[in-house]
């Protein structure tokens, strides 16, 4: 299953979103994304082969602007996973927010009441 948000995030990271379908709060400057570059670095966790503790290994930093997405009405874990997959593949950093996060058990409970 691939959620619709993943396609939107891919288009956003390539600067291909339609301004008519996804308007910004403020008009973006012509020819730029209008945002600052991230100074955070990606970190990967490595487990020791000999039973030692996890070690954090820093890799190269994200390039380009942070992509901020807020979903009114809730977000599920598959949408969070999609953003994490794109962050691990690419150079962009996504920050996701929502009014609430929908757990699978809560979804089943809500559907059963219909």
Backbone as a ProteinNet text record, in pm:
[ID]
protein_1_A
[PRIMARY]
XXXXXXXXXXXXXXXXXXXXXXXXXXXXXXXXXXXXXXXXXXXXXXXXXXXXXXXXXXXXXXXXXXXXXXXXXXXXXXXXXXXXXXXXXXXXXXXXXXXXXXXXXXXXXXXXXX
[TERTIARY]
83.7	0	88.4	57.7	127.4	22.3	35.7	-64.2	-46.1	-152.7	-151.4	-50.4	-28.5	64.8	205.9	244.8	379.7	402.4	304.1	315.5	323.1	247	249	384.4	440	571.8	681.2	671.6	770.4	764.6	644.3	629.7	678.5	653	697.7	850	915.4	1061.2	1126.2	1053.8	1105.7	1056.6	987.8	930.7	835.2	750.9	656.5	510.8	483.2	344.5	278.3	154.8	78.2	40.2	71.1	37.1	-113.9	-186.6	-332.9	-393.9	-338.5	-389.7	-337.8	-215.6	-151.7	-96.3	-185	-137	-57	40.2	119.2	52.7	94.6	38.5	80.5	205.4	258	308.7	300.7	355.3	506.5	553.5	695.7	769	892.2	970.7	992.1	994.8	1011.2	1144.8	1141.8	1262.7	1327.1	1266.3	1322.9	1214.2	1254.3	1157.8	1120.3	1194.9	1160.9	1184	1274.5	1298.4	1446.2	1482.6	1622.7	1662.8	1789.5	1842.2	1848.3	1833.5	1839	1983.3	2003.1	2136.2	2146.5	2037.7	2039.2	2110.7	2157.1	2219.2	2136.8	2143.8	2078.8	2166.2	2105.5	2180.7	2129.3	2219.7	2181	2226.1	2148.4	2177.4	2240.2	2354.1	2423.9	2434.4	2398.1	2407.2	2541.8	2606.3	2734.7	2714.5	2807.8	2800	2821.3	2886.1	2923.5	2836.8	2711.2	2618.1	2633.6	2712.4	2729.5	2606.4	2610.1	2495.6	2489	2373.2	2355.3	2448.9	2497.1	2584	2519.8	2521.4	2469.6	2584.3	2564.2	2665.5	2604.8	2667.5	2617.1	2665.4	2574.1	2610.9	2594.9	2597.5	2591.3	2461.3	2460.7	2343.7	2243.7	2118.5	2015.5	2050.6	2013.8	2032.9	1895.9	1887.9	1761.2	1674.8	1559.4	1472.8	1400.1	1358.2	1270	1132.8	1068.5	933.5	838.2	751.3	659.3	519.9	459.4	326.7	239.6	120.5	24.1	-105.7	-157.5	-283	-391.3	-493.9	-609.1	-695.1	-738.4	-826.6	-759.4	-632	-565.3	-470.7	-376.4	-274.7	-252.3	-223.7	-199.8	-50.2	-13.8	126.9	186.2	106	160.2	203	136.6	177.1	307.5	324	451.8	564.4	534.9	634.6	677.3	581.8	613.6	711.6	690.1	782	919.9	925.1	1054.4	1128.6	1056.1	1118.9	1179	1106.1	1157.2	1276.5	1274.4	1388.5	1512	1493	1608.3	1666.1	1583.4	1631.2	1692.3	1630.4	1670.1	1747.1	1753.3	1828.5	1736.6	1605.7	1511.5	1465.6	1434.3	1383.8	1236.1	1150.8	1008	970.6	889.5	834.6	684.2	626.7	484.2	412.4	292.4	208.1	64.2	-16.7	-156.2	-236.8	-369.1	-455.7	-453.4	-434.5	-414.1	-359.9	-305.1	-253.5	-346.4	-389.5	-486.6	-416.6	-443.5	-387	-474.5	-416.5	-495.8	-614	-593.8	-702.8	-817	-782	-884.2	-961.8	-892.2	-958	-1060	-1023.2	-1113	-1233	-1209.2	-1317.9	-1416.1	-1364.6	-1449.6	-1528.8	-1466.3	-1534.6	-1644.3	-1620.7	-1719.7	-1845.8	-1837	-1954.2	-2041.3	-1996.8	-2075.2	-2194.1
-118	0	124.5	216	344.7	453.4	531.5	635.6	752.8	828.7	942.8	1049.3	1061.3	1161.6	1140	1015.2	988.3	1054	1044	1110.5	1261.7	1315.3	1460.1	1503.2	1426.1	1459.7	1448.6	1346.8	1334.2	1454.9	1496.8	1614.5	1740	1749.3	1864.5	1871.8	1757.3	1757.6	1790.8	1766.6	1800.2	1935.6	2009.6	2141.3	2134	2029.6	2011.2	2020.2	2069.6	2083.4	2201.3	2182.7	2289.8	2393.3	2518.2	2624.7	2643.6	2602.2	2611.3	2506.2	2384.3	2277.2	2287.1	2336.4	2345.4	2486.1	2583.5	2722	2738.3	2826.7	2855.6	2968.4	2986.9	3093.2	3228.8	3240.4	3362.9	3330.8	3425.3	3396	3373.6	3269.4	3238.1	3330	3367.6	3448.6	3373.2	3442.9	3381.5	3308.4	3182.8	3105.2	3046.3	3063.2	3005.5	2934.7	2857.1	2789.4	2875.5	2980.5	3073.4	3023	2928	2877.5	2852.8	2842.6	2825.1	2678.7	2654.3	2517.7	2461.7	2331.8	2265.1	2253.1	2268	2250	2118.4	2040.9	1911.9	1808.1	1705.8	1595.9	1470	1383.2	1252.9	1165.9	1085.6	995	853.8	759.6	620	545	447.8	371.1	238.8	207.9	83.1	-0.3	-126	-217.7	-289.9	-301.4	-370.2	-519.8	-583	-727.3	-807.1	-750.8	-824.7	-790.4	-752.2	-728.2	-595.5	-506.1	-374.4	-288.9	-169.7	-79.7	-20.6	33.8	100.6	220.1	246.1	361	448.4	578.2	670.6	714.7	703.3	745.6	856.7	972	1084.8	1073.1	1102.4	1103	1244.6	1260.8	1395.6	1465.5	1596.2	1672.9	1682.9	1716.8	1739.6	1864.1	1865.7	1985.1	2034.4	2161.2	2218.2	2254.8	2309	2356	2242.6	2269.6	2177.1	2184.9	2071.9	2066.6	2045.2	2141.9	2135.1	2103.6	1996.1	1951.7	1937.5	1997.2	1981.2	1930.1	1822.3	1764.6	1786.9	1860	1877.9	1753.1	1702.8	1587.4	1456.1	1455.4	1332.9	1274.8	1197.2	1133	993.1	897.5	761	728.2	614.3	577.1	546	501.1	474.5	604.4	714.4	844	891	865.6	896.8	812.3	684.5	595	642.4	690.9	740.3	856.5	946.9	1060.1	1012.8	916.6	863.6	794.9	721.3	654.5	756.3	862.6	965.4	1038.4	1060.2	1125.1	1036.1	904.9	815.4	801.7	819.6	809	938.4	1048.5	1175.9	1263.7	1387.4	1486.2	1583.5	1569.7	1663.8	1618	1713.9	1687.9	1726.3	1635.5	1659.9	1671.7	1770.7	1787.9	1774.7	1672.4	1645.5	1681.3	1734.1	1764.8	1732.4	1715	1681.2	1716.7	1720.3	1745.8	1627.1	1505.3	1386.2	1274.5	1171.1	1055.1	937.7	876.9	768.9	634.6	562.4	429.2	327	216.5	114.6	63	40.2	-10	92.1	219.8	323.5	332	312.6	314.3	201.3	80.4	-34.1	-9.2	49.4	79.3	179.1	283.5	382.2	321.9	237.5	175.1	81	12.4	-82.6	-13.5	115.4	187.8	242.8	233.4	284.4	198.6
0	0	0	-90.6	-95.2	-78.3	26.8	52.6	-43.9	-60	-151.4	-108.2	21.8	72.5	18.6	-5.1	-54.6	-190.8	-279.4	-410	-397.9	-304.2	-281.8	-227.7	-132.7	-77.5	-181.8	-270.7	-379.1	-470.8	-510.2	-595.3	-524	-394.1	-316.2	-312.2	-293.6	-284.8	-418.5	-527.8	-661.9	-710.6	-622.5	-655.7	-774.1	-779.2	-888.2	-845.1	-725.3	-681.7	-751.8	-790.4	-853.2	-747.7	-772.3	-678.2	-672	-777.6	-776.2	-683.5	-686.5	-601.1	-457.7	-440.2	-308.5	-289.4	-260.6	-244.7	-116.3	-120.6	-1.2	75.6	198.2	280.3	224.1	187.9	128.7	-11.7	-103.4	-236.3	-229.5	-296.8	-297.8	-394.2	-363.7	-456.7	-586.3	-696.2	-827.4	-835.8	-876.4	-898.6	-774.7	-656.6	-534.3	-456.8	-360.3	-273.9	-155.3	-128.7	-22.9	117.7	135.6	270.4	292.4	417	454.3	449.7	433.5	431.5	572.5	583.2	712.7	760.1	890.1	946.8	1022.9	1024.3	1092.3	1007.7	1072.7	1000.7	1019.4	920.3	931.5	1020.2	1103	1188.9	1167.8	1164.1	1150.4	1274.1	1315	1435.4	1394.1	1452.8	1423.3	1550.4	1540.4	1654	1646.2	1757.7	1763.5	1740	1668.8	1643.9	1770.6	1869.6	1988.7	2109.5	2084.7	2193.9	2263.8	2206.3	2267.7	2247.8	2299.2	2286.8	2146.4	2115.7	1987	1978.9	1859.5	1837.8	1730.9	1752.4	1652.7	1563.9	1433.2	1338.1	1252.6	1255.7	1178.2	1034.5	942.6	802.1	749.3	618.6	562.9	599.5	592.3	632.4	518.3	555.4	455.9	376.3	249.9	167.7	123.5	93.6	52	171.3	142.6	250	320.6	442.1	512.8	447	435.3	380.3	497.4	523.6	636.2	584.6	639.9	597.8	721.6	718.5	827.4	768.3	825.8	778.6	883.1	845.5	933.6	924.2	1038.9	1038.9	1069.4	1090.4	1132.1	1029.4	1079.1	996.8	1054.2	965.8	1012.5	1003.2	1060.7	1066.7	929.6	832.7	699.1	631.8	663.6	608.9	672.9	801.3	866.2	807.4	782	724.1	585.3	505.6	371.7	376.8	470.2	484.3	527.3	618.2	664.3	549.7	465.2	350.4	253.7	226.8	136.3	196.2	327.8	391.9	386.7	397.6	395.6	255.2	152.5	14.5	-36.6	-1	-59	34.7	-3.3	72.6	145	127.1	187.6	324.3	407.6	540.6	544.9	591.7	603.4	750.4	781.8	915.3	900.3	965.8	954.1	1083	1067.9	1181.7	1147.1	1249.5	1228.3	1352.2	1335.7	1450.1	1545.6	1494.2	1576.5	1489.1	1552.4	1481.3	1505.5	1398.6	1403.5	1415.1	1524.1	1544.6	1473.5	1426.6	1356.6	1439.1	1566.4	1651.9	1661	1671.1	1676.5	1545.7	1433.5	1303.1	1293	1333	1328.8	1419.3	1534.4	1628.5	1565.4	1500.3	1436.7	1319.7	1240.8	1127.6	1177	1285.3	1336.4	1388.3	1421.6	1470.9	1358.4	1234.8	1121.8	1090.7
[MASK]
++++++++++++++++++++++++++++++++++++++++++++++++++++++++++++++++++++++++++++++++++++++++++++++++++++++++++++++++++

